[in-house]
Amino acid sequence: MHQSVMRSVPLVAAASLAIALGTANTLGAQDQAGAQDQVPTPQSTQGARLVLQAQGSFFIDGHTVRSNALTGTAGGGLFGSNEGDITVDQMYVQYMIPPRAGRHVPIVLLHGCCLSGKTYETTPDGRMGWDEYFVRKGHPVYVPDQVSRARSGFNATVFNEVKLGLRPPSDLPSITMASHKLSWELFRFGPHYGEVFPDEQFPVEHIAGLFRQEIPDLNALLPTDSNPTFRNLARLALRLHGAVVLGHSESGFFPQRATLVNPAGMRGLIQIEGGCDTTLTAGQFATLARVPILVVFGDHLGDVPAFAEFRLQGFRVCQRFIAKVNAAGGDATMLHLPESGLHGNSHMMMQDRNNLQVADLILRWIGQHVERHH
Amino acid sequence: MHQSVMRSVPLVAAASLAIALGTANTLGAQDQAGAQDQVPTPQSTQGARLVLQAQGSFFIDGHTVRSNALTGTAGGGLFGSNEGDITVDQMYVQYMIPPRAGRHVPIVLLHGCCLSGKTYETTPDGRMGWDEYFVRKGHPVYVPDQVSRARSGFNATVFNEVKLGLRPPSDLPSITMASHKLSWELFRFGPHYGEVFPDEQFPVEHIAGLFRQEIPDLNALLPTDSNPTFRNLARLALRLHGAVVLGHSESGFFPQRATLVNPAGMRGLIQIEGGCDTTLTAGQFATLARVPILVVFGDHLGDVPAFAEFRLQGFRVCQRFIAKVNAAGGDATMLHLPESGLHGNSHMMMQDRNNLQVADLILRWIGQHVERHH
């Protein structure tokens, strides 16, 4: 999620949530037991088999730094030393490659704030994620964890230094966690926490499955203007001999930044409800104009009081961004889902009930704007 | 890795590492560029296609707690509040299910200290991991991230509380990071950092790929005696209607602890070079005796001076543990790889050059000790 102009709204009690959801469960009870994720077994899974040419994982980059606080225990505790080399800024990437994949451009799917690559896997209610769907449509798919998140790891030295008394607590980064209430409203499941839009596409009865996906965001450890994920994305795309790179929310503008690092591998940029930067230089717009760009927004942008202005303003800024790219000779498109006949889509559209219909619109854009030039 | 009786050893300079490795690169240079992970593309990947009945991911459990420090910024910064509900103690699990999988028992592969589920995926030199190999042999495979690690997330409240001045720095957990040198010696790639055993099976020319896998270990946030991963493993096995659960190093004894929580779903326990507990009660040994147990150790246990006593002692304790389980009527087996004809195996045997031969020995044990009773 994008961090801007947020303000607090009144808390809604669990009891009223149950009423709003029209169920006998409170959200709390669902979280404890009522809405456990499905555990897929040979008996429970059906459908068309998935045939892969290859699958697995790898890392992009990473470099060695010296740490003087490998642990937070004086002298290194059982490890015997707090001094040593560690690897940082690497980016974990999972992939699946379908047979005869050479016909279609690879797609990189990057997650947003307080989330991991899990974003694009099985949905909270057990349906297919975009990762598998794009593979089934013939695209090699690459799902990273952002640097400093999940399987990419982070440099924990500063935390241990503070514990060891080598630095003041004020040197700690501010770690961001998304509360249940914030997620509900910022992701637009309804106007207020516990209330659901009549046409809401997110499977709110499995909201606990989304809450389980949310993990601490340590990006405050990284330099804002040169987040290593930017260059890692550029290098990944280059080593894939060209890729469409998609970012979401917090990372919506990351593909743009990767392009400004090196456009050579970038065959298309997709940003799902992320921030747009209209203050780039003419030279930067000229670079972005070399790559087809798709900006996607869902429904109800103005219908959550706490974030209406934030979302509507974000939408308008992206419209101006698109105009500037196109004025520079580029090929940028706004896909506002309600205008394409899809209603009720949330900020987490990759997990919405109609997530494959949204994916189809993205695939159509790739076919028309990226692969047309193949 | 298991944390015990470690002590520091002299540092080896990068130049001597290069000499020991017999290459012109220093480890540092390899880490920067020389030993990048392969980036698999349709053009670079070959071999037999992988056919899956299903793949994806889900979470086990998790429950709601209140946080008063959703961020480390007074007032919650842009989020507008530091108060809110978050979900903690959930366990992320990835899975692959092969066609006609009902014939073979599911296998759960749990990683060790300072690592994630990546442990069992593509090896640092680009070969197939145990996850895919077991699937190709007909087993449904489930790969978790431990609670507080990687995609399972952690409760970051205490870190933000310290930053906000609500707690003293001494309340911070000691985060554990494994240095390059520690990894080399504790994982037994050679007698000292930069030196390689003549018959070493780990692909040390791709050591940088292992270093990239290593991420901070936050288990100090969790209660030692009731780590939520224990019960999550028990629940996962139960919901799989029975599974073989494998732990490695730090998590070697986790499958045992899961069995003591609830043995109902545990069809077999495998521990790869983990700690064994000989101090359990008679009642606890009687519970463990209900489940077939395999303990696996690699080669060169006494050949790394810094950790020789630690490893040899660990091996001996596991021998006594096995004797106690069997005395209680159980079925526990020691698989010491050199005694089965496999030489040079490291602590990271799931990534060694002969990792599939090690896997075959494990599969043979499953066939003889677990599926025989199916």
XYZ file of C-alpha atoms in Angstrom:
748
model
C 0.000 0.000 0.000
C 1.053 3.545 -0.613
C 1.814 5.580 2.471
C 0.223 8.972 2.325
C -2.428 11.220 3.846
C -3.850 8.467 6.020
C -5.778 9.285 9.139
C -7.433 7.243 11.796
C -11.096 6.277 11.771
C -13.223 4.965 14.653
C -12.792 1.328 15.580
C -15.678 -1.020 14.917
C -16.332 -3.707 17.522
C -16.162 -7.352 16.570
C -19.864 -7.832 17.260
C -20.899 -5.237 14.726
C -18.498 -6.755 12.238
C -20.338 -10.040 12.510
C -23.599 -8.248 11.824
C -22.133 -6.366 8.905
C -20.768 -9.591 7.474
C -24.122 -11.280 7.953
C -22.587 -14.260 9.717
C -22.592 -15.684 13.214
C -18.810 -15.422 13.390
C -16.911 -12.428 14.591
C -13.758 -11.604 12.660
C -11.817 -12.723 15.698
C -13.449 -16.125 15.726
C -12.903 -16.514 11.996
C -9.282 -15.681 12.461
C -8.909 -18.297 15.156
C -10.694 -21.132 13.417
C -13.651 -20.262 11.195
C -11.762 -19.266 8.073
C -8.639 -21.374 8.088
C -6.922 -21.625 4.744
C -7.691 -24.794 2.837
C -4.929 -27.387 3.126
C -4.743 -28.894 -0.356
C -4.322 -32.655 -0.507
C -4.412 -35.164 -3.366
C -8.055 -35.775 -2.442
C -9.094 -32.124 -2.324
C -7.381 -30.784 -5.431
C -8.879 -31.153 -8.879
C -8.850 -29.401 -12.200
C -6.555 -29.404 -15.170
C -3.033 -30.563 -14.499
C -0.272 -27.984 -14.619
C 2.597 -28.906 -16.961
C 5.872 -27.044 -16.436
C 9.081 -26.977 -18.371
C 10.796 -25.907 -15.153
C 10.173 -24.378 -11.722
C 12.334 -23.294 -8.819
C 13.969 -20.209 -7.332
C 17.122 -18.107 -7.438
C 18.526 -14.814 -6.182
C 19.406 -11.645 -8.030
C 22.589 -9.973 -6.834
C 23.476 -9.295 -3.209
C 26.824 -8.097 -1.950
C 29.026 -8.606 1.065
C 29.112 -6.218 4.014
C 30.823 -6.474 7.365
C 28.631 -6.708 10.451
C 29.787 -6.046 14.010
C 26.520 -7.294 15.493
C 25.747 -10.741 14.103
C 23.753 -11.291 17.281
C 22.407 -9.064 20.036
C 24.365 -10.935 22.687
C 27.679 -9.557 23.910
C 30.557 -11.493 22.375
C 28.233 -13.236 19.933
C 26.850 -15.645 22.496
C 26.992 -19.243 21.373
C 28.271 -18.172 17.969
C 31.451 -16.904 19.581
C 31.736 -13.658 17.621
C 29.635 -10.713 16.575
C 32.041 -9.821 13.755
C 31.690 -11.237 10.287
C 30.670 -10.890 6.652
C 27.070 -11.213 5.580
C 25.309 -10.882 2.225
C 22.702 -8.139 1.831
C 20.440 -6.584 -0.822
C 19.860 -9.887 -2.623
C 16.397 -10.483 -4.121
C 14.711 -13.890 -3.941
C 12.770 -14.892 -7.067
C 10.519 -17.915 -7.603
C 9.679 -18.981 -11.123
C 7.552 -21.289 -13.232
C 8.168 -21.792 -16.955
C 5.502 -23.462 -19.089
C 6.313 -25.654 -22.098
C 6.891 -23.820 -25.399
C 7.219 -20.583 -23.429
C 9.364 -18.854 -26.013
C 6.218 -17.531 -27.681
C 5.276 -15.281 -24.760
C 7.072 -12.559 -22.821
C 8.119 -13.351 -19.216
C 6.121 -11.571 -16.505
C 7.598 -10.404 -13.174
C 5.045 -9.968 -10.366
C 6.174 -7.729 -7.479
C 4.171 -7.352 -4.246
C 3.353 -4.256 -2.184
C 3.709 -3.047 1.392
C 3.495 -5.468 4.265
C 3.121 -8.359 1.862
C 5.372 -10.894 0.099
C 5.367 -12.840 -3.164
C 2.484 -14.795 -1.605
C 0.296 -11.973 -2.988
C 0.231 -13.673 -6.391
C -0.127 -17.276 -5.240
C -3.268 -19.134 -4.148
C -5.971 -16.665 -3.056
C -7.251 -16.616 0.560
C -10.270 -18.658 -0.519
C -8.151 -21.244 -2.324
C -8.446 -20.178 -5.957
C -5.636 -19.969 -8.504
C -3.333 -16.959 -8.202
C -2.077 -14.814 -11.052
C 1.262 -16.650 -10.960
C -0.233 -19.942 -12.106
C -2.784 -18.324 -14.404
C -0.165 -16.442 -16.410
C 1.864 -19.667 -16.644
C -1.185 -21.516 -17.942
C -1.506 -18.766 -20.542
C 2.014 -19.501 -21.756
C 4.098 -16.883 -19.924
C 7.192 -17.648 -17.846
C 6.390 -16.095 -14.434
C 8.866 -14.716 -11.887
C 7.727 -13.753 -8.371
C 10.270 -11.876 -6.209
C 10.211 -10.953 -2.556
C 11.305 -7.302 -2.243
C 14.776 -6.722 -0.792
C 14.411 -6.579 3.040
C 11.266 -8.711 2.980
C 10.483 -12.409 3.452
C 12.902 -14.814 1.733
C 15.106 -11.963 0.505
C 16.114 -11.241 4.097
C 17.400 -7.988 5.570
C 20.424 -6.618 7.364
C 19.612 -7.006 11.074
C 22.811 -5.327 12.277
C 21.183 -2.079 13.477
C 18.684 -3.957 15.657
C 21.442 -5.908 17.373
C 23.587 -2.784 17.711
C 20.770 -1.051 19.593
C 20.312 -4.073 21.841
C 24.063 -4.117 22.496
C 24.024 -0.423 23.392
C 26.184 0.560 20.427
C 23.512 2.862 19.012
C 20.524 4.764 20.402
C 16.981 3.401 19.901
C 16.262 6.372 17.643
C 18.516 4.734 15.045
C 16.033 1.881 14.630
C 13.997 1.949 11.430
C 10.260 2.354 11.759
C 8.837 -1.033 10.829
C 5.412 -0.876 9.200
C 2.652 -3.328 10.069
C -0.803 -3.051 8.499
C -3.603 -3.535 11.002
C -6.744 -5.444 10.101
C -8.760 -2.256 10.094
C -6.279 -0.359 7.946
C -6.158 -3.215 5.436
C -9.934 -3.361 5.191
C -10.277 0.338 4.453
C -7.134 0.970 2.436
C -7.823 -2.136 0.319
C -11.483 -1.003 -0.143
C -13.473 -4.017 0.995
C -16.151 -1.611 2.178
C -16.684 1.948 3.401
C -15.692 1.151 7.004
C -14.044 -1.759 8.799
C -16.494 -4.660 8.859
C -18.828 -3.198 6.245
C -18.808 -4.694 2.754
C -19.652 -3.043 -0.544
C -22.689 -4.794 -2.121
C -20.703 -5.662 -5.248
C -17.384 -6.266 -3.426
C -15.199 -8.748 -5.318
C -12.722 -9.538 -2.546
C -13.662 -12.794 -0.771
C -14.199 -11.064 2.593
C -15.423 -14.268 4.257
C -11.759 -15.334 3.981
C -10.351 -12.012 5.153
C -8.358 -13.849 7.832
C -6.366 -15.442 5.008
C -5.300 -11.991 3.834
C -4.410 -10.920 7.375
C -2.127 -13.972 7.597
C -0.288 -12.773 4.474
C 0.583 -9.436 6.052
C 4.108 -9.253 7.409
C 6.313 -6.437 8.724
C 7.643 -4.048 6.110
C 11.335 -3.182 6.680
C 11.801 -0.899 3.687
C 12.732 1.919 6.100
C 16.097 0.099 6.300
C 16.720 0.901 2.637
C 17.535 4.168 0.869
C 14.273 5.559 -0.525
C 15.818 6.945 -3.698
C 17.987 3.936 -4.493
C 16.101 0.986 -3.089
C 18.134 -2.050 -4.255
C 14.933 -3.645 -5.544
C 14.944 -1.062 -8.372
C 18.256 -2.210 -9.811
C 17.524 -5.855 -9.035
C 14.364 -5.638 -11.135
C 16.293 -4.036 -13.993
C 18.920 -6.787 -13.809
C 16.319 -9.521 -13.623
C 14.549 -8.195 -16.720
C 17.861 -7.923 -18.562
C 18.886 -11.466 -17.679
C 15.464 -12.678 -18.841
C 16.240 -11.064 -22.229
C 13.193 -8.878 -21.750
C 10.225 -8.976 -19.390
C 7.009 -7.234 -18.455
C 7.449 -6.018 -14.867
C 4.369 -5.473 -12.698
C 4.313 -3.624 -9.375
C 1.493 -3.218 -6.875
C 0.652 -0.419 -4.463
C 3.876 0.433 -2.567
C 5.858 -1.067 -5.459
C 3.627 0.278 -8.201
C 6.304 2.731 -9.317
C 9.212 0.275 -8.870
C 9.075 -0.895 -12.512
C 9.377 2.760 -13.582
C 12.402 3.222 -11.343
C 13.909 0.008 -12.689
C 13.453 1.398 -16.190
C 15.268 4.591 -15.245
C 18.147 2.436 -13.919
C 18.302 0.499 -17.182
C 15.511 0.222 -19.743
C 17.279 -2.474 -21.800
C 15.325 -5.422 -20.370
C 12.024 -3.681 -19.788
C 9.466 -4.674 -22.421
C 6.432 -3.471 -20.526
C 5.530 -1.804 -17.228
C 2.334 -2.480 -15.310
C 1.404 -0.678 -12.154
C -1.552 -1.769 -10.086
C -2.863 1.131 -7.974
C 0.581 2.545 -7.248
C 1.904 6.052 -7.093
C 2.708 7.952 -10.277
C 5.479 10.529 -10.491
C 4.666 13.518 -12.669
C 7.778 15.423 -11.574
C 10.262 13.414 -13.648
C 12.576 15.262 -16.019
C 11.993 15.403 -19.749
C 14.873 12.978 -20.148
C 13.279 10.563 -17.734
C 9.934 10.774 -19.506
C 11.755 10.126 -22.762
C 13.179 6.941 -21.253
C 9.785 5.796 -19.987
C 8.317 6.543 -23.396
C 10.432 3.698 -24.802
C 8.401 1.091 -22.896
C 4.645 0.375 -23.060
C 2.995 1.263 -19.733
C -0.297 0.091 -18.250
C -1.797 1.641 -15.104
C -4.666 -0.274 -13.462
C -7.194 0.973 -10.903
C -10.145 -0.873 -9.349
C -13.575 0.282 -8.241
C -14.908 2.392 -5.361
C -11.930 4.740 -5.391
C -13.955 7.460 -3.693
C -16.218 5.265 -1.585
C -14.066 4.689 1.530
C -14.337 7.954 3.480
C -10.985 7.570 5.243
C -9.052 7.208 1.991
C -11.321 8.642 -0.690
C -9.252 11.744 -1.319
C -6.022 9.710 -1.262
C -7.284 7.264 -3.866
C -8.979 9.802 -6.115
C -5.947 12.030 -6.034
C -3.703 9.039 -6.836
C -5.905 8.217 -9.799
C -5.778 11.785 -11.108
C -2.001 11.981 -10.759
C -1.668 8.785 -12.775
C -3.909 10.228 -15.482
C -1.548 13.228 -15.726
C 1.455 10.863 -15.701
C -0.001 8.919 -18.610
C -0.601 12.127 -20.541
C 3.019 13.169 -20.005
C 4.403 9.804 -21.138
C 2.254 9.908 -24.256
C 3.218 13.518 -24.930
C 6.819 12.276 -24.909
C 5.942 9.789 -27.647
C 5.198 6.876 -25.329
C 2.463 4.260 -25.173
C 0.784 4.561 -21.762
C -2.740 3.334 -21.022
C -5.116 3.721 -18.077
C -7.213 0.640 -17.320
C -9.923 1.735 -14.899
C -11.753 -1.536 -14.332
C -15.313 -0.161 -13.922
C -14.959 1.493 -17.322
C -14.106 -1.919 -18.781
C -17.159 -3.560 -17.291
C -15.592 -5.038 -14.131
C -17.250 -3.732 -10.982
C -16.503 -4.051 -7.281
C -12.753 -4.664 -7.605
C -10.604 -3.941 -4.560
C -7.002 -2.845 -4.176
C -6.174 -6.594 -3.925
C -7.604 -7.294 -7.370
C -5.162 -10.191 -7.903
C -7.117 -12.010 -5.179
C -10.624 -10.789 -6.015
C -13.271 -13.302 -7.087
C -12.942 -12.105 -10.682
C -9.134 -12.001 -10.515
C -8.780 -14.044 -13.715
C -10.983 -11.595 -15.615
C -8.701 -8.789 -14.492
C -5.741 -10.920 -15.578
C -7.358 -11.397 -18.983
C -7.514 -7.622 -19.482
C -3.815 -7.401 -18.603
C -2.990 -10.240 -20.987
C -4.944 -8.532 -23.739
C -2.903 -5.360 -23.164
C 0.335 -7.390 -23.278
C -0.763 -8.940 -26.550
C -1.670 -5.611 -28.105
C 1.060 -3.346 -26.716
C 4.059 -5.570 -25.938
C 3.991 -8.741 -28.010
C 2.724 -6.952 -31.093
C 6.257 -5.553 -31.358
C 7.941 -8.873 -30.637
C 22.120 -24.693 12.494
C 22.122 -25.775 16.083
C 23.317 -23.207 18.568
C 25.660 -24.692 21.093
C 29.272 -24.780 22.286
C 30.473 -22.596 19.420
C 33.665 -20.629 19.730
C 35.477 -18.259 17.483
C 38.230 -19.292 15.107
C 40.779 -17.071 13.328
C 39.584 -15.187 10.290
C 40.990 -16.145 6.913
C 41.675 -13.336 4.481
C 40.011 -13.242 1.102
C 43.321 -13.712 -0.704
C 44.018 -17.021 0.992
C 40.480 -18.115 0.242
C 41.139 -17.661 -3.416
C 44.241 -19.786 -3.108
C 42.432 -22.444 -1.127
C 39.669 -22.526 -3.713
C 42.192 -22.790 -6.489
C 40.641 -19.943 -8.431
C 41.536 -16.428 -9.394
C 38.442 -15.087 -7.669
C 38.212 -14.141 -4.066
C 35.009 -15.073 -2.294
C 34.179 -11.408 -2.271
C 34.496 -11.108 -6.006
C 32.415 -14.229 -6.522
C 29.767 -12.787 -4.293
C 29.699 -9.576 -6.304
C 29.591 -11.080 -9.751
C 31.454 -14.321 -10.324
C 28.908 -16.755 -8.979
C 25.561 -15.189 -9.670
C 22.658 -17.590 -9.507
C 21.512 -18.836 -12.877
C 18.395 -17.042 -14.109
C 16.320 -19.794 -15.717
C 14.648 -18.910 -18.997
C 12.734 -20.948 -21.566
C 16.002 -21.181 -23.511
C 18.167 -22.289 -20.583
C 15.907 -24.872 -18.959
C 15.671 -28.415 -20.191
C 14.920 -31.848 -18.872
C 11.766 -33.813 -18.215
C 8.649 -31.732 -17.809
C 7.096 -31.529 -14.364
C 3.421 -32.475 -14.259
C 1.460 -31.343 -11.215
C -2.040 -32.045 -10.038
C -1.837 -28.799 -8.090
C 0.563 -26.229 -6.634
C 0.252 -23.118 -4.523
C 0.501 -21.944 -0.934
C -1.524 -21.468 2.232
C -1.129 -20.615 5.905
C -1.560 -22.750 8.985
C -3.244 -20.993 11.907
C -2.312 -17.552 13.188
C -4.272 -15.576 15.738
C -5.108 -11.956 16.418
C -3.202 -9.800 18.888
C -3.412 -6.118 19.652
C -0.378 -3.975 18.833
C 0.274 -0.514 20.220
C 3.225 0.052 17.910
C 2.174 -0.670 14.337
C 4.964 1.692 13.310
C 7.964 3.219 15.051
C 6.731 6.740 14.356
C 4.851 8.635 17.055
C 1.131 8.648 16.318
C 1.526 6.069 13.583
C 2.947 8.513 11.075
C 1.167 8.381 7.742
C -0.930 5.446 8.937
C -2.575 7.701 11.495
C -2.524 5.251 14.404
C -0.142 2.882 16.139
C -3.010 0.897 17.659
C -4.566 -2.048 15.897
C -5.051 -5.776 15.497
C -2.509 -7.897 13.657
C -2.228 -11.630 12.965
C 0.755 -13.493 14.390
C 2.139 -17.048 14.664
C 0.797 -18.099 11.265
C 2.965 -20.484 9.201
C 3.323 -20.084 5.428
C 3.402 -23.341 3.456
C 4.090 -23.891 -0.241
C 3.022 -27.123 -1.863
C 3.245 -29.213 -5.002
C 1.052 -32.283 -5.544
C 1.912 -34.739 -8.333
C -0.727 -36.687 -10.267
C -1.936 -39.912 -8.665
C -0.332 -38.807 -5.392
C -2.640 -40.846 -3.191
C -0.171 -43.722 -3.377
C 2.575 -41.907 -1.458
C 2.719 -40.172 1.905
C 3.018 -36.348 1.928
C 6.397 -34.964 2.989
C 6.866 -31.703 4.938
C 10.322 -30.094 4.565
C 11.260 -27.620 7.307
C 14.381 -25.426 7.157
C 16.956 -24.549 9.834
C 18.503 -21.481 11.392
C 19.005 -18.339 9.355
C 17.397 -19.976 6.355
C 13.921 -20.239 4.791
C 11.974 -22.750 2.740
C 14.394 -21.852 -0.061
C 16.655 -24.500 1.493
C 14.777 -27.231 -0.383
C 14.337 -25.448 -3.709
C 16.820 -25.049 -6.569
C 20.397 -25.544 -5.294
C 22.941 -22.693 -5.450
C 24.402 -24.241 -8.615
C 21.013 -24.561 -10.288
C 20.161 -28.218 -9.756
C 16.822 -29.643 -8.672
C 15.998 -29.318 -4.968
C 14.477 -31.980 -2.753
C 11.051 -30.343 -3.085
C 10.771 -31.111 -6.790
C 12.576 -34.456 -6.537
C 10.156 -35.850 -3.947
C 7.257 -34.629 -6.096
C 8.717 -36.393 -9.119
C 8.869 -39.531 -6.968
C 5.130 -39.275 -6.340
C 4.972 -37.507 -2.961
C 2.905 -34.399 -2.233
C 5.474 -31.928 -0.850
C 4.853 -29.085 1.620
C 7.566 -26.497 2.350
C 6.885 -24.108 5.285
C 8.711 -21.022 6.433
C 9.117 -21.225 10.207
C 6.940 -18.872 12.266
C 8.827 -15.535 12.602
C 10.782 -16.135 9.399
C 10.393 -15.103 5.744
C 6.835 -15.270 4.362
C 5.417 -16.330 7.739
C 6.229 -12.895 9.127
C 6.821 -11.889 12.731
C 5.409 -9.558 15.355
C 7.451 -6.368 15.005
C 5.766 -4.593 17.933
C 8.715 -4.808 20.333
C 11.105 -3.218 17.826
C 8.783 -0.262 17.298
C 8.135 0.017 21.043
C 11.874 0.390 21.648
C 12.137 2.994 18.915
C 9.191 4.864 20.434
C 10.823 4.801 23.872
C 8.116 2.582 25.380
C 10.629 -0.152 26.260
C 14.364 -0.334 26.940
C 16.726 -1.659 24.241
C 17.423 -4.658 26.453
C 13.915 -5.904 25.636
C 14.908 -6.419 22.006
C 15.385 -10.032 20.942
C 18.850 -11.096 19.856
C 18.547 -11.616 16.116
C 20.875 -14.280 14.744
C 22.757 -13.833 11.478
C 25.148 -16.484 10.204
C 28.397 -15.031 8.879
C 30.077 -16.452 5.801
C 32.856 -17.909 7.902
C 30.517 -19.480 10.425
C 28.455 -21.038 7.653
C 31.527 -22.504 5.993
C 32.755 -24.179 9.152
C 29.478 -25.108 10.800
C 28.183 -26.530 7.528
C 31.483 -28.428 7.051
C 32.638 -27.372 3.605
C 36.219 -27.758 4.838
C 38.332 -27.658 7.980
C 38.671 -23.844 7.968
C 37.011 -20.964 6.130
C 38.153 -21.059 2.512
C 39.601 -24.585 2.680
C 37.666 -27.386 1.008
C 37.630 -31.089 1.890
C 38.987 -33.124 -1.058
C 35.749 -35.094 -1.329
C 33.461 -32.169 -0.414
C 30.016 -32.596 -1.971
C 28.745 -29.045 -1.456
C 29.148 -26.966 -4.647
C 31.527 -24.495 -2.991
C 32.191 -22.618 -6.235
C 28.595 -21.409 -5.779
C 28.972 -20.642 -2.073
C 27.734 -17.087 -2.720
C 24.385 -18.622 -3.623
C 24.154 -20.142 -0.151
C 25.158 -16.864 1.485
C 22.280 -15.177 -0.356
C 19.860 -17.696 1.194
C 20.863 -16.752 4.715
C 18.459 -14.372 6.420
C 18.048 -13.094 9.985
C 16.662 -15.604 12.481
C 14.048 -14.040 14.780
C 13.215 -17.158 16.791
C 14.314 -15.310 19.943
C 10.927 -13.564 19.648
C 9.201 -16.892 20.313
C 8.892 -19.002 23.465
C 11.564 -21.701 23.303
C 9.454 -24.404 24.897
C 6.289 -23.690 22.960
C 7.467 -22.345 19.622
C 4.242 -22.002 17.569
C 5.928 -23.880 14.726
C 5.652 -27.063 16.827
C 1.860 -27.004 16.965
C 1.575 -25.668 13.438
C 3.508 -28.704 12.170
C 1.252 -31.040 14.154
C -1.840 -29.344 12.725
C -0.463 -29.400 9.191
C 0.247 -33.143 9.430
C -3.226 -33.776 10.829
C -4.929 -31.783 8.093
C -2.879 -33.717 5.517
C -4.355 -36.908 6.990
C -0.827 -38.024 7.820
C 2.608 -36.841 6.747
C 6.313 -37.467 7.132
C 7.783 -34.334 8.735
C 11.455 -33.507 8.188
C 13.465 -30.939 10.160
C 16.999 -29.693 9.610
C 19.623 -28.433 12.037
C 17.926 -25.839 14.290
C 14.575 -27.438 13.442
C 15.830 -31.030 13.559
C 13.909 -31.721 16.748
C 10.792 -29.743 15.710
C 9.053 -32.841 14.260
C 9.576 -34.572 17.617
C 8.070 -31.634 19.456
C 5.161 -31.600 17.017
C 4.604 -35.276 17.792
C 4.507 -34.540 21.503
C 1.869 -31.860 20.810
C -0.234 -34.322 18.822
C 1.037 -37.537 17.216
C -2.186 -38.199 15.295
C -0.957 -36.864 11.948
C 2.693 -37.836 12.262
C 3.471 -40.854 10.103
C 7.234 -40.448 10.149
C 9.882 -38.117 11.611
C 13.134 -37.272 9.869
C 15.812 -35.133 11.423
C 18.799 -33.980 9.431
C 21.721 -33.179 11.746
C 19.543 -31.698 14.472
C 19.648 -31.928 18.224
C 18.317 -35.032 19.990
C 16.731 -34.890 23.433
C 17.552 -37.860 25.649
C 15.971 -36.242 28.709
C 12.359 -36.821 27.696
C 10.062 -38.646 30.098
C 9.093 -42.288 29.673
C 5.666 -41.110 28.586
C 7.187 -38.865 25.936
C 9.407 -41.665 24.632
C 6.329 -43.889 24.486
C 4.657 -41.262 22.287
C 7.680 -40.984 19.990
C 7.812 -44.773 19.793
C 4.500 -44.674 17.921
C 6.126 -43.003 14.907
C 9.013 -44.251 12.724
C 12.056 -41.983 13.163
C 15.061 -41.441 10.905
C 18.122 -39.458 11.994
C 20.592 -38.465 9.255
C 24.191 -37.264 9.597
C 26.710 -36.430 6.881
C 30.470 -36.830 6.656
C 33.465 -35.143 8.300
C 31.685 -34.712 11.640
C 35.013 -34.513 13.449
C 37.052 -32.823 10.742
C 36.276 -29.130 11.346
C 38.368 -28.212 14.396
C 36.086 -25.388 15.542
C 33.006 -27.604 15.684
C 34.359 -31.169 15.874
C 33.368 -31.757 19.475
C 29.968 -30.125 18.895
C 29.178 -32.370 15.929
C 30.572 -35.599 17.380
C 28.756 -35.009 20.647
C 25.544 -34.298 18.737
C 25.949 -37.546 16.836
C 26.503 -39.535 20.044
C 23.488 -37.996 21.754
C 21.330 -38.958 18.778
C 22.634 -42.527 18.978
C 21.521 -42.658 22.622
C 18.200 -41.076 21.670
C 17.611 -43.753 19.052
C 18.418 -46.483 21.576
C 15.901 -45.018 24.013
C 13.150 -44.791 21.407
C 13.766 -48.372 20.377
C 13.876 -49.518 24.001
C 10.396 -47.983 24.301
C 9.229 -50.196 21.438
C 9.823 -47.651 18.688
C 11.328 -47.801 15.215
C 14.239 -45.341 15.117
C 17.125 -45.554 12.652
C 20.463 -43.764 12.320
C 21.523 -43.047 8.738
C 25.164 -42.008 8.870
C 25.848 -41.340 5.204
C 29.520 -42.483 5.072
C 28.400 -45.858 6.419
C 25.948 -46.107 3.518
C 28.610 -45.380 0.932
C 28.040 -41.628 0.489
C 31.163 -39.614 1.295
C 31.881 -35.924 1.625
C 28.368 -34.809 2.531
C 28.002 -31.485 4.315
C 25.459 -30.183 6.797
C 23.597 -28.797 3.743
C 23.198 -32.258 2.208
C 19.935 -31.241 0.498
C 22.080 -28.966 -1.698
C 25.144 -31.215 -2.068
C 26.135 -32.482 -5.509
C 24.799 -35.940 -4.594
C 21.657 -34.538 -2.968
C 19.397 -36.842 -4.976
C 21.329 -39.899 -3.774
C 20.770 -38.747 -0.207
C 17.098 -38.262 -1.067
C 16.951 -41.802 -2.448
C 18.139 -43.191 0.894
C 15.417 -41.192 2.643
C 12.802 -42.419 0.167
C 13.946 -46.005 0.718
C 13.505 -45.532 4.465
C 10.015 -44.076 3.899
C 9.119 -47.071 1.759
C 10.378 -49.567 4.311
C 9.374 -47.908 7.579
C 6.381 -45.678 6.821
C 4.542 -46.841 3.720
C 4.974 -50.516 4.574
C 2.313 -49.872 7.232
C 0.087 -47.842 4.929
